[in-house]
Tab-separated table of C-alpha atoms and ligand atoms in Angstrom:
chain	number	residue	atom	x	y	z
A	1	UNK	CA	-81.263	175.464	117.765
A	2	UNK	CA	-80.471	174.270	114.264
A	3	UNK	CA	-77.008	172.952	113.490
A	4	UNK	CA	-75.141	172.362	110.270
A	5	UNK	CA	-71.975	170.309	109.650
A	6	UNK	CA	-69.813	169.222	106.757
A	7	UNK	CA	-66.288	167.977	106.081
A	8	UNK	CA	-63.869	167.246	103.249
A	9	UNK	CA	-61.184	164.596	102.961
A	10	UNK	CA	-57.709	165.935	102.151
A	11	UNK	CA	-57.175	163.201	99.549
A	12	UNK	CA	-56.118	165.369	96.644
A	13	UNK	CA	-56.444	168.930	95.450
A	14	UNK	CA	-59.622	170.691	96.503
A	15	UNK	CA	-61.817	170.614	93.384
A	16	UNK	CA	-64.440	172.823	91.850
A	17	UNK	CA	-66.855	169.942	92.617
A	18	UNK	CA	-66.050	170.159	96.328
A	19	UNK	CA	-66.560	173.901	96.231
A	20	UNK	CA	-69.929	173.738	94.476
A	21	UNK	CA	-71.217	170.639	96.275
A	22	UNK	CA	-70.107	171.318	99.825
A	23	UNK	CA	-68.424	174.649	100.600
A	24	UNK	CA	-70.460	177.182	98.611
A	25	UNK	CA	-73.771	175.975	100.152
A	26	UNK	CA	-72.234	176.096	103.622
A	27	UNK	CA	-71.028	179.658	103.057
A	28	UNK	CA	-74.518	180.638	101.929
A	29	UNK	CA	-76.124	179.049	104.962
A	30	UNK	CA	-73.697	179.958	107.732
A	31	UNK	CA	-75.685	183.008	108.765
A	32	UNK	CA	-78.990	181.192	108.941
A	33	UNK	CA	-77.944	178.535	111.451
A	34	UNK	CA	-77.207	178.774	115.143
A	35	UNK	CA	-74.143	176.570	114.906
A	36	UNK	CA	-72.046	175.533	111.933
A	37	UNK	CA	-69.200	172.997	111.935
A	38	UNK	CA	-66.660	172.408	109.191
A	39	UNK	CA	-63.773	169.999	109.515
A	40	UNK	CA	-60.915	168.482	107.557
A	41	UNK	CA	-61.623	164.750	107.477
A	42	UNK	CA	-58.003	163.679	107.779
A	43	UNK	CA	-58.865	160.316	109.363
A	44	UNK	CA	-61.112	159.572	106.414
A	45	UNK	CA	-58.273	160.419	104.026
A	46	UNK	CA	-56.296	157.442	105.377
A	47	UNK	CA	-58.801	154.902	104.045
A	48	UNK	CA	-56.712	155.046	100.875
A	49	UNK	CA	-52.907	155.423	101.230
A	50	UNK	CA	-51.680	159.019	101.293
A	51	UNK	CA	-48.091	160.189	101.111
A	52	UNK	CA	-47.449	161.593	104.641
A	53	UNK	CA	-45.521	164.697	103.513
A	54	UNK	CA	-48.140	165.603	100.946
A	55	UNK	CA	-50.981	164.926	103.356
A	56	UNK	CA	-49.492	167.223	105.947
A	57	UNK	CA	-49.216	170.103	103.484
A	58	UNK	CA	-52.681	169.485	102.121
A	59	UNK	CA	-54.356	169.635	105.530
A	60	UNK	CA	-53.130	173.195	105.981
A	61	UNK	CA	-54.069	174.115	102.445
A	62	UNK	CA	-57.610	172.877	103.014
A	63	UNK	CA	-58.118	175.007	106.108
A	64	UNK	CA	-56.819	178.120	104.300
A	65	UNK	CA	-58.997	177.289	101.308
A	66	UNK	CA	-62.145	176.940	103.460
A	67	UNK	CA	-61.674	180.456	104.761
A	68	UNK	CA	-60.691	181.862	101.350
A	69	UNK	CA	-63.948	180.429	99.968
A	70	UNK	CA	-65.876	182.558	102.434
A	71	UNK	CA	-66.255	180.352	105.502
A	72	UNK	CA	-66.250	182.743	108.438
A	73	UNK	CA	-64.328	181.422	111.469
A	74	UNK	CA	-66.364	183.708	113.715
A	75	UNK	CA	-69.542	181.860	112.760
A	76	UNK	CA	-68.227	178.420	111.861
A	77	UNK	CA	-66.293	176.048	114.104
A	78	UNK	CA	-63.361	174.815	111.999
A	79	UNK	CA	-61.222	171.872	113.145
A	80	UNK	CA	-59.164	168.824	112.250
A	81	UNK	CA	-61.026	165.578	112.775
A	82	UNK	CA	-57.917	163.706	114.015
A	83	UNK	CA	-57.378	166.159	116.871
A	84	UNK	CA	-60.578	164.975	118.531
A	85	UNK	CA	-59.910	161.532	120.091
A	86	UNK	CA	-63.558	161.042	121.057
A	87	UNK	CA	-64.739	160.821	117.453
A	88	UNK	CA	-63.087	157.439	116.711
A	89	UNK	CA	-64.202	156.260	120.157
A	90	UNK	CA	-67.814	157.152	119.330
A	91	UNK	CA	-67.349	155.537	115.944
A	92	UNK	CA	-66.511	152.211	117.591
A	93	UNK	CA	-69.658	152.323	119.693
A	94	UNK	CA	-71.620	153.072	116.521
A	95	UNK	CA	-69.907	150.264	114.592
A	96	UNK	CA	-71.399	147.904	117.091
A	97	UNK	CA	-74.815	149.407	116.350
A	98	UNK	CA	-74.438	149.172	112.553
A	99	UNK	CA	-75.407	146.056	110.647
A	100	UNK	CA	-72.890	144.479	108.322
A	101	UNK	CA	-75.576	144.234	105.650
A	102	UNK	CA	-76.438	147.910	105.647
A	103	UNK	CA	-72.761	148.932	105.567
A	104	UNK	CA	-72.258	146.557	102.627
A	105	UNK	CA	-74.821	148.443	100.597
A	106	UNK	CA	-72.767	151.629	100.419
A	107	UNK	CA	-72.254	152.483	96.754
A	108	UNK	CA	-69.080	154.442	97.376
A	109	UNK	CA	-67.467	151.422	99.045
A	110	UNK	CA	-68.378	149.258	96.082
A	111	UNK	CA	-66.918	151.789	93.654
A	112	UNK	CA	-63.734	152.559	95.569
A	113	UNK	CA	-62.984	148.945	96.509
A	114	UNK	CA	-63.181	148.032	92.838
A	115	UNK	CA	-60.478	150.595	92.035
A	116	UNK	CA	-58.071	149.463	94.776
A	117	UNK	CA	-57.207	145.803	94.860
A	118	UNK	CA	-55.838	145.842	98.424
A	119	UNK	CA	-58.438	148.077	99.992
A	120	UNK	CA	-58.397	148.601	103.755
A	121	UNK	CA	-60.926	147.653	106.412
A	122	UNK	CA	-61.159	151.400	107.005
A	123	UNK	CA	-62.612	151.928	103.545
A	124	UNK	CA	-65.486	149.682	104.573
A	125	UNK	CA	-66.115	151.165	108.026
A	126	UNK	CA	-65.612	154.764	106.847
A	127	UNK	CA	-69.355	155.561	106.690
A	128	UNK	CA	-69.647	154.712	110.386
A	129	UNK	CA	-66.837	157.108	111.238
A	130	UNK	CA	-68.758	159.633	109.177
A	131	UNK	CA	-71.844	158.862	111.268
A	132	UNK	CA	-69.773	159.660	114.381
A	133	UNK	CA	-68.662	162.957	112.772
A	134	UNK	CA	-72.272	163.899	112.170
A	135	UNK	CA	-73.948	162.598	115.310
A	136	UNK	CA	-71.579	163.653	118.100
A	137	UNK	CA	-72.599	167.297	117.900
A	138	UNK	CA	-76.301	166.704	117.144
A	139	UNK	CA	-76.177	168.035	113.609
A	140	UNK	CA	-79.536	168.684	111.931
A	141	UNK	CA	-78.333	169.213	108.362
A	142	UNK	CA	-75.335	167.989	106.423
A	143	UNK	CA	-74.693	169.867	103.172
A	144	UNK	CA	-73.139	167.300	100.838
A	145	UNK	CA	-72.986	166.422	97.179
A	146	UNK	CA	-75.403	163.745	95.993
A	147	UNK	CA	-72.582	161.173	96.149
A	148	UNK	CA	-72.595	161.427	99.957
A	149	UNK	CA	-76.354	161.331	100.482
A	150	UNK	CA	-76.418	157.611	101.185
A	151	UNK	CA	-73.818	157.990	103.947
A	152	UNK	CA	-75.843	160.669	105.719
A	153	UNK	CA	-78.889	158.418	105.475
A	154	UNK	CA	-76.872	155.614	107.055
A	155	UNK	CA	-75.930	157.946	109.919
A	156	UNK	CA	-79.616	158.663	110.396
A	157	UNK	CA	-80.549	154.966	110.439
A	158	UNK	CA	-77.793	154.150	112.925
A	159	UNK	CA	-78.848	157.048	115.168
A	160	UNK	CA	-82.429	155.869	115.068
A	161	UNK	CA	-81.434	152.344	116.001
A	162	UNK	CA	-79.238	153.577	118.845
A	163	UNK	CA	-82.033	155.798	120.173
A	164	UNK	CA	-84.430	152.881	119.985
A	165	UNK	CA	-82.125	150.422	121.763
A	166	UNK	CA	-80.594	152.675	124.397
A	167	UNK	CA	-82.911	155.649	124.694
A	168	UNK	CA	-82.986	159.093	123.064
A	169	UNK	CA	-79.350	160.096	122.475
A	170	UNK	CA	-78.938	161.555	118.989
A	171	UNK	CA	-80.658	164.120	116.848
A	172	UNK	CA	-81.523	162.666	113.426
A	173	UNK	CA	-79.519	164.306	110.614
A	174	UNK	CA	-80.825	165.159	107.146
A	175	UNK	CA	-78.653	165.442	104.033
A	176	UNK	CA	-78.879	168.883	102.499
A	177	UNK	CA	-78.370	168.777	98.751
A	178	UNK	CA	-77.747	172.328	97.560
A	179	UNK	CA	-79.608	171.907	94.304
A	180	UNK	CA	-80.621	168.832	92.368
A	181	UNK	CA	-78.087	168.274	89.650
A	182	UNK	CA	-75.132	169.956	91.315
A	183	UNK	CA	-73.053	166.860	91.086
A	184	UNK	CA	-70.187	168.205	89.040
A	185	UNK	CA	-68.894	165.724	86.498
A	186	UNK	CA	-65.430	164.995	85.230
A	187	UNK	CA	-64.678	167.146	82.173
A	188	UNK	CA	-63.071	164.314	80.231
A	189	UNK	CA	-65.609	161.660	81.225
A	190	UNK	CA	-68.859	163.453	82.069
A	191	UNK	CA	-70.574	160.194	83.016
A	192	UNK	CA	-68.608	160.066	86.301
A	193	UNK	CA	-68.258	162.655	89.036
A	194	UNK	CA	-65.310	165.031	89.340
A	195	UNK	CA	-63.120	163.717	92.190
A	196	UNK	CA	-60.036	164.857	94.045
A	197	UNK	CA	-58.474	161.440	93.894
A	198	UNK	CA	-58.954	161.038	90.157
A	199	UNK	CA	-56.019	159.723	88.126
A	200	UNK	CA	-56.654	161.944	85.109
A	201	UNK	CA	-56.084	165.598	86.090
A	202	UNK	CA	-57.333	166.862	82.718
A	203	UNK	CA	-60.926	166.233	83.729
A	204	UNK	CA	-60.663	167.877	87.142
A	205	UNK	CA	-60.589	171.603	87.879
A	206	UNK	CA	-58.884	172.335	91.173
A	207	UNK	CA	-59.174	175.505	93.214
A	208	UNK	CA	-55.402	175.932	92.761
A	209	UNK	CA	-55.412	175.881	88.945
A	210	UNK	CA	-54.163	178.894	86.990
A	211	UNK	CA	-56.393	180.731	84.528
A	212	UNK	CA	-54.443	179.044	81.705
A	213	UNK	CA	-55.018	175.581	83.141
A	214	UNK	CA	-58.713	176.238	83.739
A	215	UNK	CA	-59.210	177.580	80.232
A	216	UNK	CA	-57.361	174.681	78.653
A	217	UNK	CA	-59.325	172.070	80.594
A	218	UNK	CA	-62.691	173.625	79.804
A	219	UNK	CA	-61.916	174.247	76.128
A	220	UNK	CA	-60.916	170.560	75.841
A	221	UNK	CA	-63.875	169.220	77.810
A	222	UNK	CA	-65.662	166.277	76.206
A	223	UNK	CA	-68.957	167.266	74.560
A	224	UNK	CA	-70.958	165.604	71.764
A	225	UNK	CA	-71.277	165.723	68.013
A	226	UNK	CA	-74.253	168.119	68.018
A	227	UNK	CA	-74.055	171.899	68.119
A	228	UNK	CA	-76.898	173.012	70.363
A	229	UNK	CA	-76.221	174.234	73.928
A	230	UNK	CA	-79.047	172.357	75.638
A	231	UNK	CA	-79.404	170.657	79.014
A	232	UNK	CA	-79.879	166.902	78.537
A	233	UNK	CA	-77.953	164.753	80.989
A	234	UNK	CA	-78.696	161.544	79.095
A	235	UNK	CA	-77.692	162.570	75.602
A	236	UNK	CA	-75.440	165.555	76.320
A	237	UNK	CA	-73.680	164.909	79.651
A	238	UNK	CA	-70.694	167.133	78.838
A	239	UNK	CA	-72.702	170.200	77.839
A	240	UNK	CA	-75.125	169.632	80.736
A	241	UNK	CA	-72.223	169.553	83.181
A	242	UNK	CA	-70.844	172.857	81.841
A	243	UNK	CA	-74.347	174.351	82.038
A	244	UNK	CA	-74.609	173.259	85.658
A	245	UNK	CA	-71.262	174.817	86.540
A	246	UNK	CA	-72.160	178.054	84.751
A	247	UNK	CA	-75.567	178.217	86.380
A	248	UNK	CA	-74.213	177.818	89.918
A	249	UNK	CA	-71.322	180.247	89.498
A	250	UNK	CA	-73.362	182.957	87.769
A	251	UNK	CA	-76.483	182.448	89.871
A	252	UNK	CA	-78.531	182.248	86.670
A	253	UNK	CA	-81.080	179.744	85.467
A	254	UNK	CA	-79.919	177.080	83.024
A	255	UNK	CA	-82.685	178.045	80.551
A	256	UNK	CA	-81.439	181.640	80.465
A	257	UNK	CA	-77.912	180.550	79.690
A	258	UNK	CA	-79.213	178.219	76.950
A	259	UNK	CA	-81.052	181.158	75.386
A	260	UNK	CA	-77.841	183.242	75.287
A	261	UNK	CA	-76.174	180.593	73.146
A	262	UNK	CA	-78.874	179.891	70.603
A	263	UNK	CA	-77.202	179.977	67.183
A	264	UNK	CA	-73.702	180.088	68.674
A	265	UNK	CA	-71.214	177.225	68.830
A	266	UNK	CA	-69.732	175.112	71.611
A	267	UNK	CA	-66.482	177.093	71.455
A	268	UNK	CA	-68.273	180.332	72.393
A	269	UNK	CA	-70.097	178.591	75.210
A	270	UNK	CA	-66.938	176.986	76.602
A	271	UNK	CA	-65.184	180.346	76.514
A	272	UNK	CA	-67.990	181.820	78.606
A	273	UNK	CA	-67.797	178.985	81.141
A	274	UNK	CA	-63.978	179.230	81.301
A	275	UNK	CA	-64.202	182.950	82.069
A	276	UNK	CA	-66.773	182.437	84.804
A	277	UNK	CA	-64.751	179.695	86.485
A	278	UNK	CA	-61.442	181.583	86.157
A	279	UNK	CA	-62.901	184.720	87.652
A	280	UNK	CA	-64.343	182.884	90.644
A	281	UNK	CA	-61.253	180.816	91.345
A	282	UNK	CA	-58.746	183.686	90.900
A	283	UNK	CA	-60.599	185.806	93.448
A	284	UNK	CA	-60.536	182.934	95.965
A	285	UNK	CA	-56.834	182.260	95.320
A	286	UNK	CA	-55.878	185.825	96.173
A	287	UNK	CA	-57.354	185.493	99.646
A	288	UNK	CA	-55.940	182.011	100.014
A	289	UNK	CA	-52.297	183.061	99.581
A	290	UNK	CA	-52.321	185.589	102.389
A	291	UNK	CA	-54.109	183.185	104.734
A	292	UNK	CA	-51.697	180.339	104.171
A	293	UNK	CA	-48.818	182.455	105.401
A	294	UNK	CA	-50.508	183.868	108.518
A	295	UNK	CA	-50.565	182.317	111.987
A	296	UNK	CA	-54.311	182.974	112.118
A	297	UNK	CA	-54.907	179.395	110.976
A	298	UNK	CA	-53.535	177.845	114.159
A	299	UNK	CA	-55.594	180.134	116.342
A	300	UNK	CA	-58.733	179.207	114.439
A	301	UNK	CA	-57.987	175.481	114.709
A	302	UNK	CA	-57.162	175.689	118.431
A	303	UNK	CA	-60.452	177.383	119.143
A	304	UNK	CA	-62.384	174.954	116.933
A	305	UNK	CA	-60.979	171.765	118.389
A	306	UNK	CA	-61.591	172.886	121.942
A	307	UNK	CA	-65.276	173.242	121.262
A	308	UNK	CA	-65.446	170.018	119.276
A	309	UNK	CA	-63.721	167.969	122.005
A	310	UNK	CA	-66.008	169.293	124.728
A	311	UNK	CA	-69.113	168.255	122.781
A	312	UNK	CA	-67.745	164.866	121.730
A	313	UNK	CA	-66.598	164.003	125.235
A	314	UNK	CA	-70.041	164.703	126.592
A	315	UNK	CA	-71.689	162.544	123.935
A	316	UNK	CA	-69.204	159.718	124.402
A	317	UNK	CA	-69.798	159.553	128.149
A	318	UNK	CA	-73.548	159.598	127.602
A	319	UNK	CA	-73.298	156.708	125.125
A	320	UNK	CA	-71.049	154.664	127.434
A	321	UNK	CA	-73.430	155.173	130.298
A	322	UNK	CA	-76.439	154.139	128.235
A	323	UNK	CA	-74.671	151.106	126.797
A	324	UNK	CA	-73.591	149.964	130.252
A	325	UNK	CA	-69.838	150.291	129.864
A	326	UNK	CA	-69.185	152.013	133.159
A	327	UNK	CA	-67.567	150.960	136.408
B	1	ATP	P1	-62.406	161.539	96.811
B	1	ATP	O1	-62.221	161.301	95.347
B	1	ATP	O2	-61.152	161.312	97.588
B	1	ATP	O3	-63.580	160.815	97.403
B	1	ATP	P2	-64.036	163.879	96.566
B	1	ATP	O4	-63.701	164.910	95.554
B	1	ATP	O5	-65.147	162.959	96.287
B	1	ATP	O6	-62.717	163.101	96.936
B	1	ATP	P3	-64.846	164.167	99.325
B	1	ATP	O7	-63.868	164.608	100.356
B	1	ATP	O8	-65.189	162.724	99.240
B	1	ATP	O9	-64.329	164.681	97.898
B	1	ATP	O10	-66.187	164.993	99.503
B	1	ATP	C1	-66.213	166.287	100.047
B	1	ATP	C2	-67.522	166.944	99.755
B	1	ATP	O11	-67.546	167.376	98.384
B	1	ATP	C3	-68.747	166.060	99.921
B	1	ATP	O12	-69.793	166.836	100.460
B	1	ATP	C4	-69.086	165.640	98.538
B	1	ATP	O13	-70.440	165.317	98.392
B	1	ATP	C5	-68.728	166.884	97.758
B	1	ATP	N1	-68.369	166.543	96.384
B	1	ATP	C6	-67.343	165.755	95.994
B	1	ATP	N2	-67.291	165.669	94.659
B	1	ATP	C7	-68.316	166.410	94.189
B	1	ATP	C8	-68.813	166.714	92.885
B	1	ATP	N3	-68.208	166.229	91.802
B	1	ATP	N4	-69.892	167.517	92.774
B	1	ATP	C9	-70.504	168.030	93.871
B	1	ATP	N5	-70.102	167.776	95.125
B	1	ATP	C10	-69.016	166.986	95.300
B	2	MG	MG1	-65.667	161.374	97.709
């Protein structure tokens, strides 16, 4: 029985990068798996300070956005991470199974701790909490963007060590990268990835942007001094990023899109990409609005958390037993 799980942190506005890297692949795969889990990683969001009022609103927006993007609550268990008290409890048991050295090698910690002078202990232990998220329900695959691959691999290593020390307890998870190269880059600085918590909103397309905003951002995206629409991540990161976005959203091969723009200029190409993105996002936004106002969301979350708690409780008790923390 194959299982799939993924989650997003409500740290900022849901971006086009999150959609392409995590949600769209999950939507595509939800029929093919026996069980699919999707959560809002609100505990993870706290690793970097969040305004409480904004966070509260965002959590609800994320759930509505998941469903608007095509996640089907009849097939996918949707829940809030913080409503399951067994997940942090499992995380502690896993922290004691994780080596300081291996946790110190996490690239995302190095990057994020550089940006925040007074970073929290939570920012460092976050990958272990993510391991708990993945391992408690015996997930086989975790669809993530390439930026999260290392964390899923850590979860796998920790699970293997736990199994070795205490006996077979966890299934080993595998990161599922939708397509090589689908790490969406920032439009203003295409050498870094597009992120929710980015300071410069001009480089980030959110799923809540208007057609005008989307068009403006894409038309002003950083490119290069050449004129040819050609995929070359080294020399033409901006154009390559737009080609990636266009390829995923239109379901067409990059080479075919390149061919369409032979002899045309960057302006024509950007216009094409802006139309594709606007069309996709506007359709999602229409569904989103009606969902946000309905009480369906609470019913979906109540059902999801019930299932999640039952599984996590079982796993927690099994771990405690195996580790010898019982009366
Ligand atoms: P933050 O800046 O707060 O870390 P984020 O945009 O990186 O936010 P996360 O909540 O960390 O979003 O990640 C949610 C999911 O979206 C993960 O699976 C991650 O791999 C994927 N993802 C994030 N950014 C991108 C991107 N630019 N391209 C493709 N996938 C992405
Ligand atoms: Mg991130």
